[in-house]
mmCIF file of C-alpha atoms and ligand atoms in Angstrom:
data_model
loop_
_atom_site.group_PDB
_atom_site.id
_atom_site.type_symbol
_atom_site.label_atom_id
_atom_site.label_comp_id
_atom_site.label_asym_id
_atom_site.label_seq_id
_atom_site.Cartn_x
_atom_site.Cartn_y
_atom_site.Cartn_z
ATOM 1 C CA MET A 427 -0.099 0.169 -0.104
ATOM 2 C CA LYS A 428 1.518 3.657 -1.158
ATOM 3 C CA ASN A 429 2.052 5.369 2.045
ATOM 4 C CA THR A 430 0.463 9.182 2.409
ATOM 5 C CA VAL A 431 0.015 12.008 4.361
ATOM 6 C CA SER A 432 -3.238 10.535 5.415
ATOM 7 C CA THR A 433 -1.662 7.070 5.898
ATOM 8 C CA LEU A 434 1.081 9.023 8.043
ATOM 9 C CA LEU A 435 -1.638 10.858 9.753
ATOM 10 C CA GLU A 436 -3.179 7.296 10.454
ATOM 11 C CA GLN A 437 -0.134 5.646 11.761
ATOM 12 C CA LYS A 438 0.109 8.678 14.714
ATOM 13 C CA GLN A 439 -3.517 8.207 15.714
ATOM 14 C CA SER A 440 -3.330 4.845 15.759
ATOM 15 C CA GLY A 441 0.347 4.687 17.759
ATOM 16 C CA ASP A 442 2.077 2.468 14.915
ATOM 17 C CA LYS A 443 6.107 4.130 14.761
ATOM 18 C CA ILE A 444 6.612 5.796 11.498
ATOM 19 C CA THR A 445 10.051 4.398 10.161
ATOM 20 C CA MET A 446 11.981 6.904 7.898
ATOM 21 C CA LEU A 447 15.542 6.162 6.488
ATOM 22 C CA THR A 448 17.791 8.347 4.288
ATOM 23 C CA ALA A 449 18.576 7.113 0.904
ATOM 24 C CA TYR A 450 20.372 8.760 -1.962
ATOM 25 C CA ASP A 451 20.149 6.379 -5.054
ATOM 26 C CA TYR A 452 18.108 3.940 -7.198
ATOM 27 C CA THR A 453 19.206 0.556 -5.665
ATOM 28 C CA THR A 454 19.673 1.455 -1.943
ATOM 29 C CA ALA A 455 15.518 2.802 -1.952
ATOM 30 C CA LYS A 456 14.822 -0.246 -3.851
ATOM 31 C CA ILE A 457 15.935 -2.308 -0.796
ATOM 32 C CA MET A 458 14.428 -0.608 1.796
ATOM 33 C CA ASP A 459 11.086 0.265 -0.325
ATOM 34 C CA GLU A 460 10.697 -3.602 -0.557
ATOM 35 C CA CYS A 461 11.448 -3.961 3.327
ATOM 36 C CA GLY A 462 8.215 -1.958 3.701
ATOM 37 C CA ILE A 463 9.762 0.948 4.944
ATOM 38 C CA ASN A 464 6.941 4.049 4.958
ATOM 39 C CA THR A 465 8.859 7.123 3.994
ATOM 40 C CA ILE A 466 12.414 7.651 2.774
ATOM 41 C CA LEU A 467 14.065 10.874 2.987
ATOM 42 C CA VAL A 468 16.387 12.132 0.383
ATOM 43 C CA GLY A 469 18.247 14.278 2.694
ATOM 44 C CA ASP A 470 20.727 16.930 1.868
ATOM 45 C CA SER A 471 23.070 15.487 4.596
ATOM 46 C CA LEU A 472 23.911 13.808 0.629
ATOM 47 C CA GLY A 473 26.505 16.526 0.713
ATOM 48 C CA MET A 474 28.433 15.151 3.895
ATOM 49 C CA VAL A 475 27.862 11.272 2.728
ATOM 50 C CA MET A 476 27.743 11.274 -0.402
ATOM 51 C CA LEU A 477 29.711 13.834 -1.800
ATOM 52 C CA GLY A 478 31.918 14.375 0.328
ATOM 53 C CA TYR A 479 31.770 17.917 2.207
ATOM 54 C CA GLU A 480 32.145 18.830 5.307
ATOM 55 C CA ASN A 481 28.345 20.433 6.016
ATOM 56 C CA THR A 482 24.895 20.618 3.636
ATOM 57 C CA LEU A 483 25.918 23.781 3.070
ATOM 58 C CA PRO A 484 27.075 23.587 -0.502
ATOM 59 C CA VAL A 485 24.170 21.204 -1.815
ATOM 60 C CA THR A 486 22.954 22.276 -4.386
ATOM 61 C CA MET A 487 18.591 22.047 -6.191
ATOM 62 C CA GLU A 488 20.244 20.103 -9.185
ATOM 63 C CA ASP A 489 22.096 17.866 -6.547
ATOM 64 C CA MET A 490 18.631 17.455 -5.035
ATOM 65 C CA ILE A 491 16.978 16.657 -8.059
ATOM 66 C CA HIS A 492 19.618 14.409 -9.383
ATOM 67 C CA HIS A 493 19.592 12.256 -6.141
ATOM 68 C CA THR A 494 15.586 12.504 -5.576
ATOM 69 C CA ALA A 495 14.792 10.995 -9.234
ATOM 70 C CA ALA A 496 17.059 7.983 -8.373
ATOM 71 C CA VAL A 497 15.668 7.064 -5.118
ATOM 72 C CA SER A 498 11.639 7.537 -6.778
ATOM 73 C CA ARG A 499 12.665 5.594 -9.953
ATOM 74 C CA GLY A 500 13.558 2.725 -7.474
ATOM 75 C CA VAL A 501 10.345 3.093 -4.685
ATOM 76 C CA GLU A 502 6.866 1.857 -4.823
ATOM 77 C CA ASN A 503 5.139 2.390 -1.507
ATOM 78 C CA ALA A 504 7.381 4.721 0.221
ATOM 79 C CA PHE A 505 6.327 8.071 0.766
ATOM 80 C CA VAL A 506 9.759 9.796 -0.751
ATOM 81 C CA VAL A 507 10.125 13.527 0.742
ATOM 82 C CA ALA A 508 13.025 15.061 -0.894
ATOM 83 C CA ASP A 509 14.991 18.296 1.073
ATOM 84 C CA MET A 510 15.157 21.904 0.088
ATOM 85 C CA PRO A 511 18.976 22.682 0.087
ATOM 86 C CA PHE A 512 20.374 25.402 1.462
ATOM 87 C CA MET A 513 18.967 28.988 -0.081
ATOM 88 C CA SER A 514 16.413 26.978 -2.103
ATOM 89 C CA TYR A 515 13.746 28.781 0.661
ATOM 90 C CA GLN A 516 15.092 31.443 2.076
ATOM 91 C CA VAL A 517 15.259 33.856 -0.351
ATOM 92 C CA SER A 518 11.654 34.716 -1.138
ATOM 93 C CA VAL A 519 8.629 32.863 -0.639
ATOM 94 C CA GLN A 520 8.028 32.608 -4.913
ATOM 95 C CA GLU A 521 11.498 31.027 -4.968
ATOM 96 C CA ALA A 522 10.847 28.655 -2.621
ATOM 97 C CA VAL A 523 7.319 27.450 -4.293
ATOM 98 C CA ALA A 524 9.002 27.288 -7.839
ATOM 99 C CA ASN A 525 12.057 24.891 -6.211
ATOM 100 C CA ALA A 526 9.753 22.872 -4.497
ATOM 101 C CA GLY A 527 7.849 22.056 -7.368
ATOM 102 C CA ARG A 528 10.582 21.380 -8.984
ATOM 103 C CA LEU A 529 11.909 18.190 -6.636
ATOM 104 C CA ILE A 530 7.831 17.279 -7.115
ATOM 105 C CA LYS A 531 7.950 17.774 -10.990
ATOM 106 C CA GLU A 532 11.977 16.802 -11.478
ATOM 107 C CA GLY A 533 12.316 14.447 -8.677
ATOM 108 C CA GLY A 534 9.336 12.674 -8.327
ATOM 109 C CA ALA A 535 8.602 13.123 -4.788
ATOM 110 C CA ASN A 536 5.734 13.198 -2.726
ATOM 111 C CA ALA A 537 6.613 16.018 -0.452
ATOM 112 C CA VAL A 538 9.556 18.429 0.461
ATOM 113 C CA LYS A 539 11.623 18.971 3.777
ATOM 114 C CA LEU A 540 13.101 22.689 5.016
ATOM 115 C CA GLU A 541 14.325 23.516 8.026
ATOM 116 C CA GLY A 542 13.306 26.493 10.403
ATOM 117 C CA GLY A 543 9.871 27.068 12.640
ATOM 118 C CA ALA A 544 8.246 30.805 12.647
ATOM 119 C CA GLU A 545 10.839 32.129 10.089
ATOM 120 C CA VAL A 546 9.743 29.706 7.421
ATOM 121 C CA CYS A 547 5.585 29.525 7.917
ATOM 122 C CA GLN A 548 5.068 31.795 4.973
ATOM 123 C CA GLN A 549 7.261 29.751 2.440
ATOM 124 C CA ILE A 550 5.470 26.546 4.184
ATOM 125 C CA GLU A 551 1.849 27.987 3.551
ATOM 126 C CA ALA A 552 2.403 29.130 0.182
ATOM 127 C CA ILE A 553 4.457 25.711 -0.897
ATOM 128 C CA VAL A 554 1.089 23.904 0.682
ATOM 129 C CA ASN A 555 -0.932 26.335 -1.093
ATOM 130 C CA ALA A 556 0.442 24.672 -4.606
ATOM 131 C CA SER A 557 -0.604 21.204 -3.482
ATOM 132 C CA ILE A 558 2.799 20.176 -2.247
ATOM 133 C CA PRO A 559 3.126 18.465 1.209
ATOM 134 C CA VAL A 560 5.857 19.960 3.389
ATOM 135 C CA VAL A 561 7.689 18.323 6.144
ATOM 136 C CA ALA A 562 8.904 20.418 8.806
ATOM 137 C CA HIS A 563 12.512 20.100 10.770
ATOM 138 C CA LEU A 564 12.994 21.378 14.070
ATOM 139 C CA GLY A 565 15.902 21.309 16.680
ATOM 140 C CA LEU A 566 19.352 21.018 15.600
ATOM 141 C CA THR A 567 18.601 22.018 12.105
ATOM 142 C CA PRO A 568 22.035 21.462 9.869
ATOM 143 C CA GLN A 569 21.865 24.452 7.368
ATOM 144 C CA SER A 570 21.943 26.736 10.806
ATOM 145 C CA VAL A 571 25.267 24.919 11.849
ATOM 146 C CA ASN A 572 27.015 28.622 11.733
ATOM 147 C CA ALA A 573 24.675 30.361 13.331
ATOM 148 C CA PHE A 574 24.599 27.650 16.038
ATOM 149 C CA GLY A 575 28.192 27.474 15.981
ATOM 150 C CA GLY A 576 28.282 23.279 15.731
ATOM 151 C CA PHE A 577 25.847 20.647 16.128
ATOM 152 C CA LYS A 578 24.692 21.202 19.329
ATOM 153 C CA VAL A 579 21.803 19.797 21.136
ATOM 154 C CA GLN A 580 19.038 22.345 20.889
ATOM 155 C CA GLY A 581 16.192 23.378 23.172
ATOM 156 C CA LYS A 582 17.907 22.733 26.690
ATOM 157 C CA SER A 583 16.890 26.254 28.360
ATOM 158 C CA LEU A 584 13.285 26.922 29.184
ATOM 159 C CA GLU A 585 13.426 30.017 26.431
ATOM 160 C CA LYS A 586 15.232 27.702 24.052
ATOM 161 C CA ALA A 587 12.584 24.520 25.008
ATOM 162 C CA GLU A 588 9.660 26.987 24.746
ATOM 163 C CA LYS A 589 10.520 28.792 21.596
ATOM 164 C CA LEU A 590 10.084 25.317 20.054
ATOM 165 C CA ILE A 591 6.899 24.220 21.267
ATOM 166 C CA GLN A 592 5.720 27.787 19.723
ATOM 167 C CA ASP A 593 7.807 27.221 16.566
ATOM 168 C CA ALA A 594 6.366 23.506 16.333
ATOM 169 C CA LEU A 595 2.832 24.396 17.073
ATOM 170 C CA LYS A 596 3.651 27.592 14.113
ATOM 171 C CA ILE A 597 4.457 25.604 11.144
ATOM 172 C CA GLN A 598 1.589 22.835 12.264
ATOM 173 C CA ASP A 599 -0.435 26.192 11.541
ATOM 174 C CA ALA A 600 1.301 26.813 8.661
ATOM 175 C CA GLY A 601 0.058 23.604 7.179
ATOM 176 C CA ALA A 602 3.287 21.372 7.296
ATOM 177 C CA CYS A 603 2.065 17.233 7.298
ATOM 178 C CA ALA A 604 4.604 16.527 10.089
ATOM 179 C CA VAL A 605 7.719 17.498 11.745
ATOM 180 C CA VAL A 606 11.165 16.015 11.943
ATOM 181 C CA LEU A 607 12.633 16.691 15.463
ATOM 182 C CA GLU A 608 16.561 16.672 15.420
ATOM 183 C CA GLY A 609 18.720 16.737 18.605
ATOM 184 C CA ILE A 610 16.413 17.790 20.998
ATOM 185 C CA PRO A 611 15.959 16.321 24.827
ATOM 186 C CA ALA A 612 13.775 13.035 24.749
ATOM 187 C CA LYS A 613 11.194 14.884 27.455
ATOM 188 C CA LEU A 614 10.851 17.928 25.445
ATOM 189 C CA ALA A 615 10.233 16.138 22.326
ATOM 190 C CA GLN A 616 7.511 13.762 23.620
ATOM 191 C CA ILE A 617 5.882 16.878 25.403
ATOM 192 C CA ILE A 618 5.952 18.436 21.456
ATOM 193 C CA THR A 619 4.324 15.591 20.216
ATOM 194 C CA LYS A 620 1.563 15.361 22.526
ATOM 195 C CA LYS A 621 0.590 18.834 21.657
ATOM 196 C CA LEU A 622 0.754 18.407 17.290
ATOM 197 C CA PHE A 623 -1.443 16.450 15.796
ATOM 198 C CA ILE A 624 0.671 16.369 13.020
ATOM 199 C CA PRO A 625 3.588 13.407 13.120
ATOM 200 C CA THR A 626 6.682 14.023 14.802
ATOM 201 C CA ILE A 627 9.879 12.187 13.499
ATOM 202 C CA GLY A 628 12.656 11.838 15.730
ATOM 203 C CA ILE A 629 16.381 11.930 15.187
ATOM 204 C CA GLY A 630 18.458 12.236 18.432
ATOM 205 C CA ALA A 631 14.854 12.695 19.942
ATOM 206 C CA GLY A 632 14.085 9.860 22.048
ATOM 207 C CA ASN A 633 11.612 7.235 21.331
ATOM 208 C CA GLY A 634 8.290 9.525 22.191
ATOM 209 C CA CYS A 635 8.437 10.738 18.750
ATOM 210 C CA ASP A 636 5.678 9.420 16.605
ATOM 211 C CA GLY A 637 8.371 7.991 14.083
ATOM 212 C CA GLN A 638 12.170 7.712 13.783
ATOM 213 C CA VAL A 639 15.168 8.877 11.376
ATOM 214 C CA LEU A 640 18.426 7.952 10.498
ATOM 215 C CA VAL A 641 20.946 8.538 7.996
ATOM 216 C CA TYR A 642 21.358 5.353 6.233
ATOM 217 C CA GLN A 643 25.398 5.093 6.502
ATOM 218 C CA ASP A 644 25.277 5.609 9.955
ATOM 219 C CA ALA A 645 22.431 2.586 10.770
ATOM 220 C CA MET A 646 23.998 0.544 8.223
ATOM 221 C CA GLY A 647 27.740 1.357 9.609
ATOM 222 C CA LEU A 648 29.374 2.495 6.627
ATOM 223 C CA THR A 649 30.553 5.849 8.154
ATOM 224 C CA ALA A 650 33.955 5.905 10.095
ATOM 225 C CA GLY A 651 35.111 7.846 13.040
ATOM 226 C CA HIS A 652 32.878 9.915 15.302
ATOM 227 C CA THR A 653 29.381 9.338 15.364
ATOM 228 C CA ALA A 654 26.538 11.355 17.315
ATOM 229 C CA LYS A 655 25.448 9.351 20.456
ATOM 230 C CA PHE A 656 21.977 8.897 18.779
ATOM 231 C CA VAL A 657 23.337 6.659 16.427
ATOM 232 C CA LYS A 658 22.609 3.351 16.535
ATOM 233 C CA ARG A 659 24.728 0.914 14.041
ATOM 234 C CA PHE A 660 22.097 -2.188 12.958
ATOM 235 C CA ALA A 661 24.609 -3.503 10.687
ATOM 236 C CA GLU A 662 28.227 -3.260 9.717
ATOM 237 C CA LEU A 663 28.548 -2.887 6.130
ATOM 238 C CA GLY A 664 31.449 -1.111 6.447
ATOM 239 C CA GLU A 665 33.562 -3.759 7.390
ATOM 240 C CA MET A 666 31.717 -6.458 4.939
ATOM 241 C CA MET A 667 32.567 -4.261 2.348
ATOM 242 C CA ARG A 668 35.965 -3.720 2.921
ATOM 243 C CA ASN A 669 36.491 -7.784 4.026
ATOM 244 C CA ALA A 670 34.761 -7.706 -0.019
ATOM 245 C CA VAL A 671 37.538 -5.470 -1.642
ATOM 246 C CA ASN A 672 40.319 -7.223 -0.302
ATOM 247 C CA GLU A 673 39.426 -10.425 -1.047
ATOM 248 C CA TYR A 674 38.300 -9.032 -4.635
ATOM 249 C CA ILE A 675 41.700 -7.559 -5.275
ATOM 250 C CA THR A 676 43.811 -10.907 -3.864
ATOM 251 C CA GLU A 677 41.111 -13.184 -6.058
ATOM 252 C CA THR A 678 42.131 -11.275 -9.004
ATOM 253 C CA LYS A 679 45.544 -10.924 -8.526
ATOM 254 C CA SER A 680 45.960 -14.527 -8.458
ATOM 255 C CA GLY A 681 43.860 -15.290 -10.802
ATOM 256 C CA GLU A 682 41.415 -17.458 -8.965
ATOM 257 C CA PHE A 683 38.434 -15.068 -10.165
ATOM 258 C CA PRO A 684 36.703 -15.328 -12.977
ATOM 259 C CA ALA A 685 36.615 -19.101 -12.393
ATOM 260 C CA LYS A 686 34.660 -20.971 -15.082
ATOM 261 C CA GLU A 687 31.098 -20.342 -13.674
ATOM 262 C CA HIS A 688 31.916 -16.563 -14.255
ATOM 263 C CA THR A 689 33.042 -16.992 -17.875
ATOM 264 C CA TYR A 690 31.527 -17.030 -21.420
ATOM 265 C CA ALA A 691 32.227 -20.710 -23.678
ATOM 266 C CA ILE A 692 33.012 -20.970 -27.189
ATOM 267 C CA ASP A 693 32.525 -23.844 -29.657
ATOM 268 C CA GLU A 694 35.984 -25.410 -29.488
ATOM 269 C CA ALA A 695 35.450 -25.697 -33.626
ATOM 270 C CA VAL A 696 35.143 -21.701 -33.920
ATOM 271 C CA ILE A 697 39.028 -21.365 -31.405
ATOM 272 C CA SER A 698 40.600 -24.282 -34.045
ATOM 273 C CA LYS A 699 39.412 -22.186 -36.903
ATOM 274 C CA LEU A 700 40.434 -19.547 -35.627
ATOM 275 C CA GLU A 701 44.064 -20.466 -34.489
ATOM 276 C CA GLU A 702 44.059 -21.907 -38.247
ATOM 277 C CA GLU A 703 43.533 -18.954 -39.958
ATOM 278 C CA ASN A 704 46.046 -17.214 -37.424
ATOM 279 C CA VAL A 705 43.781 -14.235 -36.921
HETATM 280 O O1 KIV B 952 19.626 15.689 5.400
HETATM 281 C C1 KIV B 952 19.072 14.742 6.402
HETATM 282 O O2 KIV B 952 19.409 13.586 6.244
HETATM 283 C C2 KIV B 952 18.220 15.301 7.546
HETATM 284 C C3 KIV B 952 17.793 14.219 8.246
HETATM 285 C C4 KIV B 952 19.326 13.966 9.403
HETATM 286 C C5 KIV B 952 16.676 14.123 9.491
HETATM 287 O O3 KIV B 952 17.708 15.905 7.497
#
């Protein structure tokens, strides 16, 4: 069954947790879709995990459309959400609507996601009025890394927690169909989840949210070095890949690969003839 804004809302109402993972390519999206994931986020995190940038700021509309289209081609039932990259919605409401439209028309997304609270409500309203579902994103919003002075947990003081609750209510009033809560205390996320009728999807926001999202390279154990406290590695695909690449190198150098079963045969008579002709 196709996941939609309505089914996500029903999941919140019935207490059925919403599952979301990021994906950036056809093959990965197809596997996740076949597993029955509810939603796939083509996150601008692709700037870091696919393109090797230090943060998400350099990601362009073209990058997002390219990867969203690949994901959409692999998906039958998951609800595909595409991130609006830095500066694709902040400059003007008109530009925000036009860029959201491109992610739907050219990328095949079902919804767009943008970061921020009260300051982006006009954009959310206008995009929703163009019949495009919008997922909001509050808390540790990575596009504000410079303003925050690093990737830091948000909403810890009373004033900041109150501001986050107000922002959540405002983006809901503006028409957002869901909200990602990133890097905020679990108890605050639980309060926000209870106050909203739209689903909350948490990342580093505890298990009181209506759903969870992780960057798939983190969840599959493909990222090396420091990872955030909220990351759980559900597999060690990085280690598996390293072992497989090493085996490939060894077998190719020794001639063990390709073996007979990987090789196409030809009639011996053809070979004899070729040898006779000395071509
Ligand atoms: O870009 C992304 O992957 C995200 C998630 C971390 C929620 O926004």
